[in-house]
mmCIF file of C-alpha atoms in Angstrom:
data_model
loop_
_atom_site.group_PDB
_atom_site.id
_atom_site.type_symbol
_atom_site.label_atom_id
_atom_site.label_comp_id
_atom_site.label_asym_id
_atom_site.label_seq_id
_atom_site.Cartn_x
_atom_site.Cartn_y
_atom_site.Cartn_z
ATOM 1 C CA MET A 1 -24.996 -10.031 6.277
ATOM 2 C CA LYS A 2 -23.391 -13.095 7.887
ATOM 3 C CA LYS A 3 -22.506 -14.417 4.437
ATOM 4 C CA LEU A 4 -20.797 -11.114 3.592
ATOM 5 C CA ILE A 5 -18.716 -11.211 6.794
ATOM 6 C CA LEU A 6 -17.696 -14.829 6.131
ATOM 7 C CA LEU A 7 -16.800 -13.982 2.527
ATOM 8 C CA LEU A 8 -14.614 -11.017 3.495
ATOM 9 C CA SER A 9 -13.000 -12.943 6.367
ATOM 10 C CA GLY A 10 -12.129 -15.793 4.040
ATOM 11 C CA PHE A 11 -10.665 -13.388 1.492
ATOM 12 C CA ILE A 12 -8.484 -11.772 4.170
ATOM 13 C CA MET A 13 -7.212 -15.188 5.298
ATOM 14 C CA MET A 14 -6.407 -16.169 1.714
ATOM 15 C CA SER A 15 -4.685 -12.826 1.203
ATOM 16 C CA CYS A 16 -2.456 -13.426 4.218
ATOM 17 C CA SER A 17 -1.520 -16.877 2.975
ATOM 18 C CA VAL A 18 -0.202 -15.668 -0.393
ATOM 19 C CA ILE A 19 1.915 -12.788 0.892
ATOM 20 C CA ARG A 20 5.550 -13.612 0.227
ATOM 21 C CA PRO A 21 8.106 -13.607 3.068
ATOM 22 C CA THR A 22 9.980 -10.735 1.306
ATOM 23 C CA PRO A 23 7.449 -7.861 1.183
ATOM 24 C CA LYS A 24 7.958 -4.669 -0.799
ATOM 25 C CA THR A 25 9.131 -2.944 2.361
ATOM 26 C CA ALA A 26 12.348 -5.029 2.200
ATOM 27 C CA LEU A 27 15.312 -4.337 -0.070
ATOM 28 C CA VAL A 28 15.871 -7.641 -1.893
ATOM 29 C CA ASP A 29 17.971 -8.839 -4.826
ATOM 30 C CA GLY A 30 16.972 -7.170 -8.079
ATOM 31 C CA ILE A 31 17.323 -4.276 -10.513
ATOM 32 C CA TYR A 32 17.075 -0.780 -8.999
ATOM 33 C CA THR A 33 17.776 2.808 -9.942
ATOM 34 C CA GLN A 34 20.623 3.978 -7.690
ATOM 35 C CA LYS A 35 21.190 7.638 -6.864
ATOM 36 C CA LYS A 36 24.593 8.421 -5.402
ATOM 37 C CA ASP A 37 26.695 11.597 -5.576
ATOM 38 C CA GLN A 38 23.915 13.276 -7.597
ATOM 39 C CA GLN A 39 24.167 10.605 -10.304
ATOM 40 C CA LYS A 40 21.581 8.000 -11.306
ATOM 41 C CA ARG A 41 22.230 4.593 -12.831
ATOM 42 C CA LYS A 42 20.670 1.159 -13.138
ATOM 43 C CA VAL A 43 22.309 -1.423 -10.869
ATOM 44 C CA TYR A 44 21.722 -4.959 -9.697
ATOM 45 C CA VAL A 45 21.533 -5.265 -5.899
ATOM 46 C CA ASP A 46 22.931 -8.491 -4.435
ATOM 47 C CA ILE A 47 22.280 -8.996 -0.723
ATOM 48 C CA GLU A 48 24.110 -11.639 1.271
ATOM 49 C CA GLU A 49 24.172 -12.220 5.007
ATOM 50 C CA ASP A 50 26.935 -9.746 5.842
ATOM 51 C CA VAL A 51 27.271 -7.509 2.805
ATOM 52 C CA LEU A 52 25.176 -5.632 0.259
ATOM 53 C CA ARG A 53 26.773 -5.334 -3.190
ATOM 54 C CA THR A 54 25.758 -3.406 -6.285
ATOM 55 C CA HIS A 55 26.728 -4.532 -9.778
ATOM 56 C CA PRO A 56 26.722 -2.180 -12.775
ATOM 57 C CA THR A 57 24.463 -2.857 -15.751
ATOM 58 C CA ARG A 58 24.520 -1.881 -19.415
ATOM 59 C CA LEU A 59 22.189 -2.085 -22.388
ATOM 60 C CA LEU A 60 23.189 -4.456 -25.155
ATOM 61 C CA SER A 61 20.816 -4.996 -28.092
ATOM 62 C CA HIS A 62 17.915 -3.591 -26.021
ATOM 63 C CA GLN A 63 18.675 -6.066 -23.222
ATOM 64 C CA LEU A 64 19.947 -5.166 -19.752
ATOM 65 C CA ILE A 65 23.215 -6.985 -19.030
ATOM 66 C CA ILE A 66 24.489 -7.373 -15.439
ATOM 67 C CA ASP A 67 28.232 -7.236 -14.794
ATOM 68 C CA SER A 68 28.285 -10.016 -12.196
ATOM 69 C CA LEU A 69 32.105 -10.129 -12.014
ATOM 70 C CA ASN A 70 32.537 -6.572 -10.772
ATOM 71 C CA ALA A 71 30.877 -4.951 -7.776
ATOM 72 C CA SER A 72 30.686 -1.158 -7.858
ATOM 73 C CA ASP A 73 29.731 -0.624 -4.195
ATOM 74 C CA PHE A 74 30.035 -2.597 -0.967
ATOM 75 C CA TYR A 75 27.859 -2.019 2.095
ATOM 76 C CA PRO A 76 28.957 -4.386 4.893
ATOM 77 C CA GLN A 77 26.700 -5.005 7.865
ATOM 78 C CA GLU A 78 29.156 -3.211 10.155
ATOM 79 C CA ILE A 79 32.010 -0.730 9.746
ATOM 80 C CA LYS A 80 34.438 0.499 12.402
ATOM 81 C CA GLU A 81 34.302 4.219 11.639
ATOM 82 C CA ALA A 82 31.536 6.799 11.520
ATOM 83 C CA SER A 83 30.064 7.362 8.068
ATOM 84 C CA SER A 84 27.554 9.866 6.717
ATOM 85 C CA GLU A 85 27.494 8.271 3.264
ATOM 86 C CA LYS A 86 24.043 7.433 1.939
ATOM 87 C CA SER A 87 22.852 5.735 -1.204
ATOM 88 C CA PHE A 88 19.308 5.765 -2.575
ATOM 89 C CA PHE A 89 17.662 2.905 -4.457
ATOM 90 C CA SER A 90 14.248 3.026 -6.121
ATOM 91 C CA LYS A 91 12.006 0.855 -8.263
ATOM 92 C CA GLN A 92 8.547 1.026 -9.800
ATOM 93 C CA SER A 93 6.024 -1.797 -9.883
ATOM 94 C CA PHE A 94 2.391 -2.778 -10.378
ATOM 95 C CA ASP A 95 0.606 -3.027 -7.035
ATOM 96 C CA ILE A 96 -2.163 -5.474 -6.056
ATOM 97 C CA ASP A 97 -3.549 -5.095 -2.522
ATOM 98 C CA PHE A 98 -6.510 -6.146 -0.444
ATOM 99 C CA LEU A 99 -7.856 -2.994 1.219
ATOM 100 C CA THR A 100 -9.959 -2.583 4.320
ATOM 101 C CA ILE A 101 -11.630 0.790 4.844
ATOM 102 C CA PRO A 102 -12.599 0.981 8.536
ATOM 103 C CA LEU A 103 -13.553 4.682 8.523
ATOM 104 C CA LYS A 104 -15.678 6.624 6.024
ATOM 105 C CA TYR A 105 -16.503 10.305 6.279
ATOM 106 C CA ARG A 106 -19.796 11.029 4.519
ATOM 107 C CA PHE A 107 -20.636 14.609 3.619
ATOM 108 C CA PRO A 108 -23.980 16.208 4.633
ATOM 109 C CA SER A 109 -26.889 15.014 2.517
ATOM 110 C CA LYS A 110 -30.387 16.492 2.515
ATOM 111 C CA ASP A 111 -31.205 17.202 6.202
ATOM 112 C CA VAL A 112 -28.700 14.663 7.575
ATOM 113 C CA PRO A 113 -25.411 16.137 8.914
ATOM 114 C CA SER A 114 -21.995 14.713 8.074
ATOM 115 C CA GLN A 115 -21.384 11.163 9.299
ATOM 116 C CA LEU A 116 -18.335 9.115 10.337
ATOM 117 C CA ASN A 117 -19.147 5.473 9.566
ATOM 118 C CA THR A 118 -17.255 2.421 10.856
ATOM 119 C CA ASN A 119 -18.855 -0.301 8.745
ATOM 120 C CA LEU A 120 -17.169 -3.412 7.330
ATOM 121 C CA ASN A 121 -15.595 -2.772 3.905
ATOM 122 C CA GLY A 122 -13.189 -4.820 1.795
ATOM 123 C CA ALA A 123 -11.848 -4.166 -1.698
ATOM 124 C CA VAL A 124 -9.261 -5.252 -4.248
ATOM 125 C CA TYR A 125 -6.816 -2.464 -5.109
ATOM 126 C CA LEU A 126 -4.800 -2.096 -8.334
ATOM 127 C CA GLY A 127 -2.242 0.676 -8.653
ATOM 128 C CA TYR A 128 1.180 2.016 -9.611
ATOM 129 C CA ARG A 129 3.793 1.842 -6.859
ATOM 130 C CA VAL A 130 7.145 3.522 -6.212
ATOM 131 C CA ASP A 131 9.470 2.159 -3.505
ATOM 132 C CA LYS A 132 12.580 3.979 -2.275
ATOM 133 C CA TYR A 133 15.275 2.626 0.033
ATOM 134 C CA VAL A 134 17.891 4.724 1.825
ATOM 135 C CA VAL A 135 21.042 2.770 2.721
ATOM 136 C CA GLY A 136 23.315 4.357 5.309
ATOM 137 C CA TYR A 137 25.034 3.756 8.634
ATOM 138 C CA LYS A 138 24.082 4.550 12.217
ATOM 139 C CA PRO A 139 26.699 4.680 15.001
ATOM 140 C CA ASP A 140 26.203 2.623 18.150
ATOM 141 C CA PHE A 141 27.683 2.915 21.662
ATOM 142 C CA LEU A 142 30.679 0.694 20.804
ATOM 143 C CA SER A 143 32.195 3.111 18.247
ATOM 144 C CA ARG A 144 30.841 1.043 15.375
ATOM 145 C CA SER A 145 28.430 1.966 12.603
ATOM 146 C CA LEU A 146 25.734 -0.510 11.631
ATOM 147 C CA ARG A 147 24.076 -0.608 8.225
ATOM 148 C CA ASN A 148 20.580 0.835 8.277
ATOM 149 C CA ILE A 149 17.965 0.621 5.507
ATOM 150 C CA THR A 150 14.933 2.921 5.590
ATOM 151 C CA HIS A 151 12.012 2.247 3.254
ATOM 152 C CA TYR A 152 9.538 4.735 1.781
ATOM 153 C CA GLY A 153 6.729 3.713 -0.539
ATOM 154 C CA PHE A 154 3.855 5.371 -2.348
ATOM 155 C CA SER A 155 1.087 3.857 -4.429
ATOM 156 C CA PHE A 156 -1.874 5.351 -6.293
ATOM 157 C CA GLY A 157 -4.678 3.421 -7.962
ATOM 158 C CA LEU A 158 -8.251 2.139 -8.098
ATOM 159 C CA PHE A 159 -10.228 -0.081 -5.721
ATOM 160 C CA ASN A 160 -13.406 -2.121 -6.096
ATOM 161 C CA GLY A 161 -15.193 -4.171 -3.444
ATOM 162 C CA LEU A 162 -18.102 -4.751 -1.074
ATOM 163 C CA GLY A 163 -19.202 -3.361 2.271
ATOM 164 C CA ASN A 164 -22.226 -2.840 4.472
ATOM 165 C CA THR A 165 -24.166 0.202 5.649
ATOM 166 C CA ALA A 166 -26.914 0.983 8.148
ATOM 167 C CA MET A 167 -30.338 1.284 6.521
ATOM 168 C CA ASN A 168 -32.969 3.145 8.545
ATOM 169 C CA PRO A 169 -35.571 5.910 8.090
ATOM 170 C CA THR A 170 -32.927 8.628 8.627
ATOM 171 C CA THR A 171 -30.580 7.439 5.872
ATOM 172 C CA ASN A 172 -33.489 6.775 3.522
ATOM 173 C CA PHE A 173 -35.320 10.080 4.045
ATOM 174 C CA ASN A 174 -38.194 8.161 5.663
ATOM 175 C CA GLY A 175 -38.538 6.068 2.517
ATOM 176 C CA ILE A 176 -38.501 2.846 4.580
ATOM 177 C CA SER A 177 -39.690 2.008 8.083
ATOM 178 C CA GLN A 178 -37.509 -1.024 8.925
ATOM 179 C CA GLU A 179 -33.845 -1.071 9.930
ATOM 180 C CA TYR A 180 -31.278 -3.457 8.472
ATOM 181 C CA ASP A 181 -27.661 -3.676 7.205
ATOM 182 C CA GLY A 182 -27.539 -3.145 3.463
ATOM 183 C CA VAL A 183 -24.808 -4.459 1.161
ATOM 184 C CA VAL A 184 -23.012 -1.798 -0.903
ATOM 185 C CA TRP A 185 -20.667 -1.919 -3.861
ATOM 186 C CA ASN A 186 -17.814 0.512 -3.157
ATOM 187 C CA LYS A 187 -15.318 1.813 -5.699
ATOM 188 C CA GLY A 188 -12.968 4.749 -6.134
ATOM 189 C CA LEU A 189 -9.396 6.024 -5.895
ATOM 190 C CA ALA A 190 -6.823 5.467 -3.151
ATOM 191 C CA GLY A 191 -3.325 6.647 -2.292
ATOM 192 C CA ILE A 192 -1.155 4.536 0.033
ATOM 193 C CA LEU A 193 1.906 5.765 1.944
ATOM 194 C CA ALA A 194 4.432 3.410 3.584
ATOM 195 C CA ILE A 195 7.334 4.180 5.921
ATOM 196 C CA ASN A 196 9.145 0.985 6.922
ATOM 197 C CA ASN A 197 6.432 -1.269 8.407
ATOM 198 C CA PHE A 198 3.841 1.506 8.847
ATOM 199 C CA THR A 199 1.279 1.731 6.031
ATOM 200 C CA VAL A 200 -1.815 3.922 5.755
ATOM 201 C CA GLY A 201 -3.941 5.136 2.873
ATOM 202 C CA LEU A 202 -6.500 7.775 1.976
ATOM 203 C CA SER A 203 -9.435 6.802 -0.227
ATOM 204 C CA LEU A 204 -12.087 8.709 -2.170
ATOM 205 C CA GLY A 205 -15.041 6.677 -3.354
ATOM 206 C CA ILE A 206 -18.742 6.194 -3.907
ATOM 207 C CA ASP A 207 -21.162 3.479 -2.789
ATOM 208 C CA ASN A 208 -24.033 1.854 -4.650
ATOM 209 C CA LEU A 209 -26.652 -0.005 -2.626
ATOM 210 C CA LEU A 210 -27.323 -3.507 -3.975
ATOM 211 C CA ASP A 211 -31.032 -3.782 -3.212
ATOM 212 C CA LYS A 212 -34.355 -2.196 -4.163
ATOM 213 C CA ASN A 213 -34.012 0.694 -1.667
ATOM 214 C CA LYS A 214 -31.131 2.361 -3.513
ATOM 215 C CA LYS A 215 -33.570 4.898 -4.993
ATOM 216 C CA VAL A 216 -34.329 6.316 -1.539
ATOM 217 C CA TRP A 217 -30.875 5.899 0.055
ATOM 218 C CA ILE A 218 -29.467 9.402 0.614
ATOM 219 C CA TYR A 219 -25.840 8.306 0.031
ATOM 220 C CA GLU A 220 -26.409 6.553 -3.300
ATOM 221 C CA SER A 221 -23.460 7.467 -5.595
ATOM 222 C CA LYS A 222 -22.462 10.281 -3.197
ATOM 223 C CA PRO A 223 -18.697 10.766 -2.592
ATOM 224 C CA TRP A 224 -17.025 9.908 0.711
ATOM 225 C CA VAL A 225 -13.471 10.089 2.099
ATOM 226 C CA GLY A 226 -11.988 7.181 4.056
ATOM 227 C CA ILE A 227 -8.933 5.791 5.826
ATOM 228 C CA ALA A 228 -7.581 2.608 4.224
ATOM 229 C CA PHE A 229 -5.213 -0.169 5.300
ATOM 230 C CA GLY A 230 -3.875 -2.778 2.914
ATOM 231 C CA LEU A 231 -2.335 -6.223 2.576
ATOM 232 C CA ASN A 232 0.028 -6.563 -0.372
ATOM 233 C CA LEU A 233 -0.772 -9.553 -2.610
ATOM 234 C CA ASN A 234 2.161 -9.401 -5.053
#
């Protein structure tokens, strides 16, 4: 059990060290789909210290060409009048996360009622991600409007990892007499929702006990629902 905790702790520390300083919650330079005035188009977003510019793109011989000499939109950091104008930018990407699942709801099994478990669980998550950014302006008390960017993200995919679970006569239908923490292999599906810096996920999975008592464990391959939190690795 101590080895499992050390392994997961080390993985979390390594995960933190490889996260880039520009996470997916931030609007950074790159190609996006822009929606403005009910029209969609591919643009290149160029962000400098005081201004956000968009450059039009076009397809030429199956290659996306950026018109770097002409900017189609300007979004300065500050404007002197009120503005209700908003522009929406979105992009799709492949998502790699390290998930922790601190809460698992286990459904009733045999004579044991439903359980809410708080065991240690860690998993690698692979999924498809959509990020959307809303660029607009918010007025302040000095009759100015400051640029404001709101981020929304959603990801759906698969996870695979390790965790631990309490092993005792109750959870083994009196198949064992001792009590110990068993190591489980957890896997399943997860959906992750992000709003600015707040991220939370919902997971649906199964556990397989990695020792000889899996034949008497009442939760072997039984579905559970959990709350997940993630660290983005790419």
